[in-house]
CSV table of C-alpha atoms and ligand atoms in Angstrom, one decimal:
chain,number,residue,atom,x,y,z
A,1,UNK,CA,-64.0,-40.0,17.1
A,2,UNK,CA,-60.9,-41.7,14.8
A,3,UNK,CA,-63.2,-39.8,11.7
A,4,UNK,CA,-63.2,-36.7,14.0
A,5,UNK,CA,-59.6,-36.6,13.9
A,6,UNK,CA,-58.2,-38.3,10.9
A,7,UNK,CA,-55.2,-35.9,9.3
A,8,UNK,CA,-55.3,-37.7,5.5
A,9,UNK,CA,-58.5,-37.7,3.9
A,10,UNK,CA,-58.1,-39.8,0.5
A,11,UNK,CA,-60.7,-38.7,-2.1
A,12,UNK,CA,-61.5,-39.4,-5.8
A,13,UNK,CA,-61.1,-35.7,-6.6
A,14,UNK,CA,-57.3,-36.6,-6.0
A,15,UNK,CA,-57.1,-39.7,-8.2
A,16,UNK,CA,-55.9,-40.0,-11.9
A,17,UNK,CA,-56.4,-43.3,-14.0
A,18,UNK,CA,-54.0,-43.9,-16.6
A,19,UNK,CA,-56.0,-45.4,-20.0
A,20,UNK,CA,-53.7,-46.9,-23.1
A,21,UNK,CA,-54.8,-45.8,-25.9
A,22,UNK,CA,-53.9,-47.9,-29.3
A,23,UNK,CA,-54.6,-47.5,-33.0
A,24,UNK,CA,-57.6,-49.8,-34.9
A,25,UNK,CA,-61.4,-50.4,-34.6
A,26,UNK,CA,-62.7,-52.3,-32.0
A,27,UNK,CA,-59.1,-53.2,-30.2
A,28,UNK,CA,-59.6,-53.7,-26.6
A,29,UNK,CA,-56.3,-56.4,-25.6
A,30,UNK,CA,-56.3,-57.0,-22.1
A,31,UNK,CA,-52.7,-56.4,-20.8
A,32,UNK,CA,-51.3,-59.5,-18.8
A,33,UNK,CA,-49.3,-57.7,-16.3
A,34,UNK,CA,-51.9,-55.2,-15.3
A,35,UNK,CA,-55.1,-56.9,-14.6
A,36,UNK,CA,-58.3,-55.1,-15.0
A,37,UNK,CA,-56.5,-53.0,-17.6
A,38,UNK,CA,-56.5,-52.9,-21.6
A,39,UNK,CA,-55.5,-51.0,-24.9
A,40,UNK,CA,-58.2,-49.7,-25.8
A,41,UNK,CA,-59.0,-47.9,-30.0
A,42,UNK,CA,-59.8,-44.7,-30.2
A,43,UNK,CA,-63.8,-45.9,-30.7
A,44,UNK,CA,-63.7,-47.6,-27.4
A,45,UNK,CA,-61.5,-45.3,-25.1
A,46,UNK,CA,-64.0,-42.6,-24.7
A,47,UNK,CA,-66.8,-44.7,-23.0
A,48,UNK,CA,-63.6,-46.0,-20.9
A,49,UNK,CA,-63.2,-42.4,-20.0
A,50,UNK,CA,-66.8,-41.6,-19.3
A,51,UNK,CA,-66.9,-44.5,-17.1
A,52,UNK,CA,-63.9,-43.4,-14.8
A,53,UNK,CA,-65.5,-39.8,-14.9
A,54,UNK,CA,-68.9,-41.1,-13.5
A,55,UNK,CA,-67.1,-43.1,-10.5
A,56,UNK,CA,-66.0,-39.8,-9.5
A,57,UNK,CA,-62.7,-39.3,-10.9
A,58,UNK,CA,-61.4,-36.1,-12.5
A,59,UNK,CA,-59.2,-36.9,-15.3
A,60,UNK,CA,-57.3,-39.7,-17.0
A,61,UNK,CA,-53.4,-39.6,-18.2
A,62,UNK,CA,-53.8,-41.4,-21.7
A,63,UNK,CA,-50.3,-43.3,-23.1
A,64,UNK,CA,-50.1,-43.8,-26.7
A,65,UNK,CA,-49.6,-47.3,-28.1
A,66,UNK,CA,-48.0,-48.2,-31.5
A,67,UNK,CA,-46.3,-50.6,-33.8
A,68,UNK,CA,-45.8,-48.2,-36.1
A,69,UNK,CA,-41.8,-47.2,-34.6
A,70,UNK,CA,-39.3,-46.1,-36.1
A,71,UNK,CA,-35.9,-43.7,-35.4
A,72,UNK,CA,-37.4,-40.5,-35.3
A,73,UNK,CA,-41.1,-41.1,-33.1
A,74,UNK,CA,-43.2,-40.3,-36.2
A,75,UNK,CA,-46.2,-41.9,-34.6
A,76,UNK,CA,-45.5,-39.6,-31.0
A,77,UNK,CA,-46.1,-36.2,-33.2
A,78,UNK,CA,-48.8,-37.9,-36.1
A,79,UNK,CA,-52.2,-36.0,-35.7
A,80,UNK,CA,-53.5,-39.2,-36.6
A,81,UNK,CA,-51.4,-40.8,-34.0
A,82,UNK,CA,-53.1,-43.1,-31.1
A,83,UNK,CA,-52.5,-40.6,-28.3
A,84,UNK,CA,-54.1,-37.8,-30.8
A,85,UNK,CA,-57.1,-40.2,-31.7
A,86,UNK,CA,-57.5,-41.1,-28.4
A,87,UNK,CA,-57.4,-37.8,-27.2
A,88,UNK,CA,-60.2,-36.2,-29.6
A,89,UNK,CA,-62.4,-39.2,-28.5
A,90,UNK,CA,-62.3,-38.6,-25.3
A,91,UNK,CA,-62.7,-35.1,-25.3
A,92,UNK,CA,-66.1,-35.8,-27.2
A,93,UNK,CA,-67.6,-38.8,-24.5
A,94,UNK,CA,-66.8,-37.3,-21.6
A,95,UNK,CA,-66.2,-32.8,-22.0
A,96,UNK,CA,-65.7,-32.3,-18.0
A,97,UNK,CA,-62.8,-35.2,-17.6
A,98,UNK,CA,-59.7,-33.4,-17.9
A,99,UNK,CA,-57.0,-35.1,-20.2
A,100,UNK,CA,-53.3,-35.4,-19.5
A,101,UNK,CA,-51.1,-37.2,-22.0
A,102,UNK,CA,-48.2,-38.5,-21.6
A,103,UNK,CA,-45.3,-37.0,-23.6
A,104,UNK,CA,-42.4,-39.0,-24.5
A,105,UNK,CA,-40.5,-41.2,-27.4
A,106,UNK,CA,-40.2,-44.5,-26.1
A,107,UNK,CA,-43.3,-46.0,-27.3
A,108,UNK,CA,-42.7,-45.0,-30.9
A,109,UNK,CA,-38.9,-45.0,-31.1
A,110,UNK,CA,-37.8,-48.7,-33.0
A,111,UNK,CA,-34.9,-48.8,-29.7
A,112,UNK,CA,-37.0,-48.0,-27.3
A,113,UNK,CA,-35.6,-45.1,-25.9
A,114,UNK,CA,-37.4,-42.0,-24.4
A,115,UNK,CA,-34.7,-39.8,-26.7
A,116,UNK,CA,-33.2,-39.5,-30.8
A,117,UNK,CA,-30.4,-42.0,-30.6
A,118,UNK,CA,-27.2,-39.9,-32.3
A,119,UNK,CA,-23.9,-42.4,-32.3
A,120,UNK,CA,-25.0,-44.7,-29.8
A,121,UNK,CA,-25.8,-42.0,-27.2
A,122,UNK,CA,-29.3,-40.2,-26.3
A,123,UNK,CA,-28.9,-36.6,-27.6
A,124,UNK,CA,-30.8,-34.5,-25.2
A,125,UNK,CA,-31.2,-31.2,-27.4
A,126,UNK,CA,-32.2,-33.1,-30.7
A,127,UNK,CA,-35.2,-34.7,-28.3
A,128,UNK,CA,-36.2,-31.7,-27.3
A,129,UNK,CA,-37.6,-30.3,-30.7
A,130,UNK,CA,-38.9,-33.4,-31.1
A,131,UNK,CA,-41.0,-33.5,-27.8
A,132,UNK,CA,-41.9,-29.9,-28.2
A,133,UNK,CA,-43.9,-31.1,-31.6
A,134,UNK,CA,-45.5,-34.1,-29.4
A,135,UNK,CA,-47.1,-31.7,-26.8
A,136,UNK,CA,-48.6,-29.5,-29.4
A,137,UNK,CA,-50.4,-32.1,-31.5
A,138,UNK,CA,-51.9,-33.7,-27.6
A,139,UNK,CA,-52.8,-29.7,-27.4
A,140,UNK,CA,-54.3,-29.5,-31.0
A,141,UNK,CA,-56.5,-32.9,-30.7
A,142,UNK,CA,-57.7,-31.5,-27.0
A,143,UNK,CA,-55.0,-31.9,-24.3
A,144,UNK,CA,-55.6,-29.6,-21.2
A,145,UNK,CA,-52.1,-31.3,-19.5
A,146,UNK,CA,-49.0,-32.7,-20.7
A,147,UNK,CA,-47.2,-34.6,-18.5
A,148,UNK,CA,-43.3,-35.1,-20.1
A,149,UNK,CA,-41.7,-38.4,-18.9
A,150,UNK,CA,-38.3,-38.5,-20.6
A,151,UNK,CA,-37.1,-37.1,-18.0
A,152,UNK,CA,-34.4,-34.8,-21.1
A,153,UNK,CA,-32.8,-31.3,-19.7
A,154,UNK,CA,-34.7,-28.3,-20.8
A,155,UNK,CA,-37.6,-30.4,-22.0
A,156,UNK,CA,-40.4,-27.9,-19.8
A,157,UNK,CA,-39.3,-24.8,-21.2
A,158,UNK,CA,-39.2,-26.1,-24.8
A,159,UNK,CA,-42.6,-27.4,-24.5
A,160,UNK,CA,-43.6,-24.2,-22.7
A,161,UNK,CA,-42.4,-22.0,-25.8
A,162,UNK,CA,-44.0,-24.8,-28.0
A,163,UNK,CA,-47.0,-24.8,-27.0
A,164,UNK,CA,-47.4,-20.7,-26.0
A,165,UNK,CA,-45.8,-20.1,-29.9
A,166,UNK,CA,-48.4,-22.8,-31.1
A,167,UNK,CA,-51.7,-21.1,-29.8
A,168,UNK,CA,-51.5,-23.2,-26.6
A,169,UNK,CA,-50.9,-21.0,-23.8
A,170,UNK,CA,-53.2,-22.3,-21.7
A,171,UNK,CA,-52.4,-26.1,-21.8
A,172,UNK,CA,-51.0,-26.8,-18.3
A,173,UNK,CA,-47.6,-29.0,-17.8
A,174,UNK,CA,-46.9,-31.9,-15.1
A,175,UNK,CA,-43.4,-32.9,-15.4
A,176,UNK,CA,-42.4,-35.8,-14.1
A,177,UNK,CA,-40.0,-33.8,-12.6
A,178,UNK,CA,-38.4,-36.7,-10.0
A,179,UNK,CA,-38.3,-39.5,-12.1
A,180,UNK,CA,-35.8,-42.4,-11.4
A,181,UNK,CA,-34.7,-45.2,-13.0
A,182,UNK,CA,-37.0,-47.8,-11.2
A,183,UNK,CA,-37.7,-51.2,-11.6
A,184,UNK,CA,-41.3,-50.9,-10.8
A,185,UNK,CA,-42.0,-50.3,-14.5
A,186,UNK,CA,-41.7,-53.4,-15.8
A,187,UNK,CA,-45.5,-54.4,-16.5
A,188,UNK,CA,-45.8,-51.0,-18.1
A,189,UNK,CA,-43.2,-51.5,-20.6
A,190,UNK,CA,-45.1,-54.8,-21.3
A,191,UNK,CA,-48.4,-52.6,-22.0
A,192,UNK,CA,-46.8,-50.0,-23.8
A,193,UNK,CA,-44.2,-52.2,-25.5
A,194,UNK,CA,-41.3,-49.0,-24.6
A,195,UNK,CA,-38.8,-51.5,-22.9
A,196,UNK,CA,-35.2,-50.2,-24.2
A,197,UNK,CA,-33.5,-52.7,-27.1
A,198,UNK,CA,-30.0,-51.7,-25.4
A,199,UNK,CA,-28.5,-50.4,-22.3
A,200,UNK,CA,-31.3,-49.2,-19.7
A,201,UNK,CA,-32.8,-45.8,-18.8
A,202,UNK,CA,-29.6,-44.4,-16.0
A,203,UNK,CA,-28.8,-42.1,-18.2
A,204,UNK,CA,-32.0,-39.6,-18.0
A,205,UNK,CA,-33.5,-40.8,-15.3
A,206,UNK,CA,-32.2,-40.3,-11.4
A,207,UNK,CA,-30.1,-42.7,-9.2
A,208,UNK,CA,-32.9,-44.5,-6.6
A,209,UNK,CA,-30.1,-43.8,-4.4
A,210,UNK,CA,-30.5,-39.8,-4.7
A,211,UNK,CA,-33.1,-37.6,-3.0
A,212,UNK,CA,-30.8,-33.9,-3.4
A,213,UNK,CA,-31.0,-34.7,-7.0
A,214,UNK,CA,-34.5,-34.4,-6.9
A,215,UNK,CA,-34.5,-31.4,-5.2
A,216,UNK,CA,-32.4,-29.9,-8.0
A,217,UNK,CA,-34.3,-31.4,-11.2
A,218,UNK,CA,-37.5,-30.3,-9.3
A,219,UNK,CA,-36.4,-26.5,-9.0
A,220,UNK,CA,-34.9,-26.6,-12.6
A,221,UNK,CA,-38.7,-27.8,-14.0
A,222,UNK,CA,-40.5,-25.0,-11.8
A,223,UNK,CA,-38.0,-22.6,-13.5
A,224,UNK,CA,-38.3,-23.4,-16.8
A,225,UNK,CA,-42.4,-23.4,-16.2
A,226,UNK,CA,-43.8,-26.3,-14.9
A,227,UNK,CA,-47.1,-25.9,-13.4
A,228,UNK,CA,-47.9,-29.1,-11.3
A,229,UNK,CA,-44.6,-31.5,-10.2
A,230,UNK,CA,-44.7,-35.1,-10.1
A,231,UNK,CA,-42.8,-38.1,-8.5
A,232,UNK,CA,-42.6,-41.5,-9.5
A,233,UNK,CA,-42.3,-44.1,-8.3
A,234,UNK,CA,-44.6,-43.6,-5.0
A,235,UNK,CA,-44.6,-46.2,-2.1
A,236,UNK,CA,-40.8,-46.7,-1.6
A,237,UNK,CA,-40.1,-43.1,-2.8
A,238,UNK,CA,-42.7,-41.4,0.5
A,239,UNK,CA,-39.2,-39.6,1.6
A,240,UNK,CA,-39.0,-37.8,-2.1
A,241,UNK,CA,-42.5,-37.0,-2.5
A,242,UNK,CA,-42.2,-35.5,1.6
A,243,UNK,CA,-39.0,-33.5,0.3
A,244,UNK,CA,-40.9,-32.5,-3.1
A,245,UNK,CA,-44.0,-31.1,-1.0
A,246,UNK,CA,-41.6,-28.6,0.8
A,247,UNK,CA,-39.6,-27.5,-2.0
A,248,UNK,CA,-42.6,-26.7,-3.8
A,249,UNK,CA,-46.4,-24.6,-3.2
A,250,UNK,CA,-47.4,-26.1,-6.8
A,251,UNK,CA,-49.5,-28.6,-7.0
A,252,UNK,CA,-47.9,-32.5,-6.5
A,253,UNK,CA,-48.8,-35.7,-8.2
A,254,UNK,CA,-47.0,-38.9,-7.5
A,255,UNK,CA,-47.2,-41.9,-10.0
A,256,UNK,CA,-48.3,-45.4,-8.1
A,257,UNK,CA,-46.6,-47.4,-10.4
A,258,UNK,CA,-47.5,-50.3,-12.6
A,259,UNK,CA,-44.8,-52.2,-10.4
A,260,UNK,CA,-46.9,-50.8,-7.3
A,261,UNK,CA,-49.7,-51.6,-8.4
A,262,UNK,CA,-48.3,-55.1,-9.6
A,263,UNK,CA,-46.7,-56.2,-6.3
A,264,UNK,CA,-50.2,-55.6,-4.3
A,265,UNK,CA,-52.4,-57.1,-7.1
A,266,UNK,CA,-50.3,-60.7,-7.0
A,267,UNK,CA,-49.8,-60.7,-2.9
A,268,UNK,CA,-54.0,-60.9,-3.4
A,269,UNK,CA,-54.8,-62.9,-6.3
A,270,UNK,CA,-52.8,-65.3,-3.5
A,271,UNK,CA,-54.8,-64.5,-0.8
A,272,UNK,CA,-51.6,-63.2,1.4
A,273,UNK,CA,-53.1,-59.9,1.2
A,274,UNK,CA,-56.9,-58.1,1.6
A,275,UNK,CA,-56.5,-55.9,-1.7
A,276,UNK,CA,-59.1,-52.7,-1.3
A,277,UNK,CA,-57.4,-52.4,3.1
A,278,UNK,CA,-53.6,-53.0,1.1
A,279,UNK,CA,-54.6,-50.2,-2.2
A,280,UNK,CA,-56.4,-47.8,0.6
A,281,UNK,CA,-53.3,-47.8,2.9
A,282,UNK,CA,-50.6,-47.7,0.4
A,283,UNK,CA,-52.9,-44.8,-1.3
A,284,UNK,CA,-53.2,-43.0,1.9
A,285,UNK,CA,-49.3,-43.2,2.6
A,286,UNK,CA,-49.0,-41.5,-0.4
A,287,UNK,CA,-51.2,-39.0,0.2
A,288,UNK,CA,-50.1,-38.2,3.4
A,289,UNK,CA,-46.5,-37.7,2.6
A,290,UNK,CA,-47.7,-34.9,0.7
A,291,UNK,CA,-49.0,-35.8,-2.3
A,292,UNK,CA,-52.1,-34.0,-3.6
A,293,UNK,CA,-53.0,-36.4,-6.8
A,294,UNK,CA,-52.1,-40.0,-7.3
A,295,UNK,CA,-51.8,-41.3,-10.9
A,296,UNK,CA,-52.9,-44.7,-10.2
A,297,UNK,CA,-54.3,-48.2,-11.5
A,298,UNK,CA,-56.2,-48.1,-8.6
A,299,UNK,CA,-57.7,-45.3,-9.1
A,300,UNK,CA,-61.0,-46.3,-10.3
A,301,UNK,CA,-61.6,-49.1,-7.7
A,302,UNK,CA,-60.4,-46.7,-4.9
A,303,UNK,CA,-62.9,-44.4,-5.9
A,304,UNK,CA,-65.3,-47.1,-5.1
A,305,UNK,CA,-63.8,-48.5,-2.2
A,306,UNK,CA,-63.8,-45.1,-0.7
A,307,UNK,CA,-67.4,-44.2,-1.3
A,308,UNK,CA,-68.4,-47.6,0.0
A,309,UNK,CA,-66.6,-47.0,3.5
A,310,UNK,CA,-68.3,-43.8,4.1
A,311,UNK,CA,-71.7,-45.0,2.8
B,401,PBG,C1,-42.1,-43.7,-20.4
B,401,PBG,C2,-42.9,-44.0,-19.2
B,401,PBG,C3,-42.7,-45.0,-18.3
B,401,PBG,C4,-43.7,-44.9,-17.3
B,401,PBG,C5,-44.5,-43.8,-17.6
B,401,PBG,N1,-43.9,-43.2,-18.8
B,401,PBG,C6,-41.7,-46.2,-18.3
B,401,PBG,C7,-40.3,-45.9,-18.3
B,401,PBG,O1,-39.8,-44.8,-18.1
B,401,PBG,O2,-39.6,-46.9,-18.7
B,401,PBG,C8,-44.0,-45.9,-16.2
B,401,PBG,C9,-45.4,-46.0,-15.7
B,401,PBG,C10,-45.6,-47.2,-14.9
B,401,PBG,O3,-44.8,-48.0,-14.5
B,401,PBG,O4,-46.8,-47.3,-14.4
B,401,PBG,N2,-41.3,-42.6,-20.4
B,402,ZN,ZN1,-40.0,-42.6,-22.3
């Protein structure tokens, strides 16, 4: 009867795994913050991908990793960058997975910051040329999404023109559209190696505090072209991603956070809590607050824990 009547149905079709993808031959360093995930080389990454494709999950979102930084994010807009390698393998191991990449600066900037650094401040319009190039080399090594996360004004429509004037018009953008200034990203700053050198991200991304904001940066990125929205965090942001799903008909992802994923992952290493009934719920939450995909760390053991329930 509960089956008969059940208002949220999670499925894998709604979950994306986020892969990081580094430079090398034969790199795979387990990340200590995230357990169960690694950087992977471009040689290695694809059989990742197929993996997550045959437990039933429809696409990956693929960050770039680098020690190659410096003041202008060569390495973000390099053809022969990680994301770029990364993406090209992937597209070859596994041709039905759909690849997002993540678009931003951080990663390859020498401060740490998702923007160009001019006198001490983060100049938004500089950034944006800058993150325009990025989305068209993920588009020329394969890209079907780009998902921006710098969370810069104007950035959608200047990767929209980018990508139509580049030959891309039919790469699809996510924008993390209600991005706030969380402390839930800490182990992925340790697995990307993006934490800032100075000051912290207030600046671009929104208050925690803030929920009309959203509402406003949300209508801005559907204006400017955005296809699919996304809010991040998730579980202590159900309210935003509620508010998201009524301001908008496109398509909404929310990002389960490192941090998220973090906080359930050490409660059960301790025993305090039972891990897949903890991932399920918080995954269902999610969903039901209107979410249609969940970028998650989970997502590959959800998949599994889901198809084991109703087997
Ligand atoms: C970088 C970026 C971050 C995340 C995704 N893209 C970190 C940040 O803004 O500092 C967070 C992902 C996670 O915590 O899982 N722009
Ligand atoms: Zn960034």
């Amino acid at each position: 009867m509960r089956r008969m009547v059940r208002e949220t149905r999670l499925h894998a079709d709604q979950l994306i795994l986020p892969l990081f993808a580094t430079e090398g031959r034969g790199v795979r360093e387990p990340i200590e913050a995230l357990p169960g995930h690694s950087r992977l080389s471009p040689d290695l990454i694809g059989e990742r991908a197929e993996r997550a494709f045959a437990a039933g999950l429809p696409a990956v979102l693929v960050f770039g990793v680098t020690d190659r930084k410096d003041g202008a994010a060569s390495a973000a807009y390099d053809p022969d960058g990680p994301t770029q390698q990364a993406v090209a393998a992937i597209r070859e191991a596994a041709p039905e997975l759909v690849v997002i990449t993540d678009v931003c600066l951080c990663g390859f900037m020498d401060h740490g910051h998702c923007g160009v650094i001019v006198d001490e401040r983060v100049d938004n319009d500089v950034t944006l040329e800058l993150l325009a190039q990025v989305a068209a080399t993920h588009a020329d090594a394969g890209a079907h999404v780009v998902a921006p996360s710098d969370m810069m004004d104007g950035r959608v429509g200047a990767i929209r023109s980018g990508l139509d004037r580049e030959g891309h018009p039919d790469v699809a953008i996510m924008s993390y559209a209600a991005k706030y200034a969380s402390a839930f990203y800490g182990p992925f700053r340790e697995a990307a190696g993006s934490a800032p050198a100075f000051g912290d991200r207030r600046g671009y991304q929104l208050d925690p505090a803030n929920v009309r904001e959203a509402e406003r940066e949300i209508a801005l990125d559907v204006g400017e072209g955005a296809d699919m929205i996304m809010v991040k965090p998730a579980a202590t942001y159900l309210d935003v991603v509620a508010m998201a799903r009524r301001a908008t008909g496109l398509p909404l992802a929310a990002y389960h956070t490192s941090g998220e994923y973090a906080m359930v992952k050490a409660a059960a290493e301790r025993g305090w809590l039972d891990e897949p009934a903890a991932a399920i719920e918080t995954l269902t939450a999610i969903s039901r607050a209107g979410a249609d995909l969940i970028i998650t760390y989970y997502a590959e053991d959800a998949a599994r824990w889901l198809h084991e329930e109703t087997a």
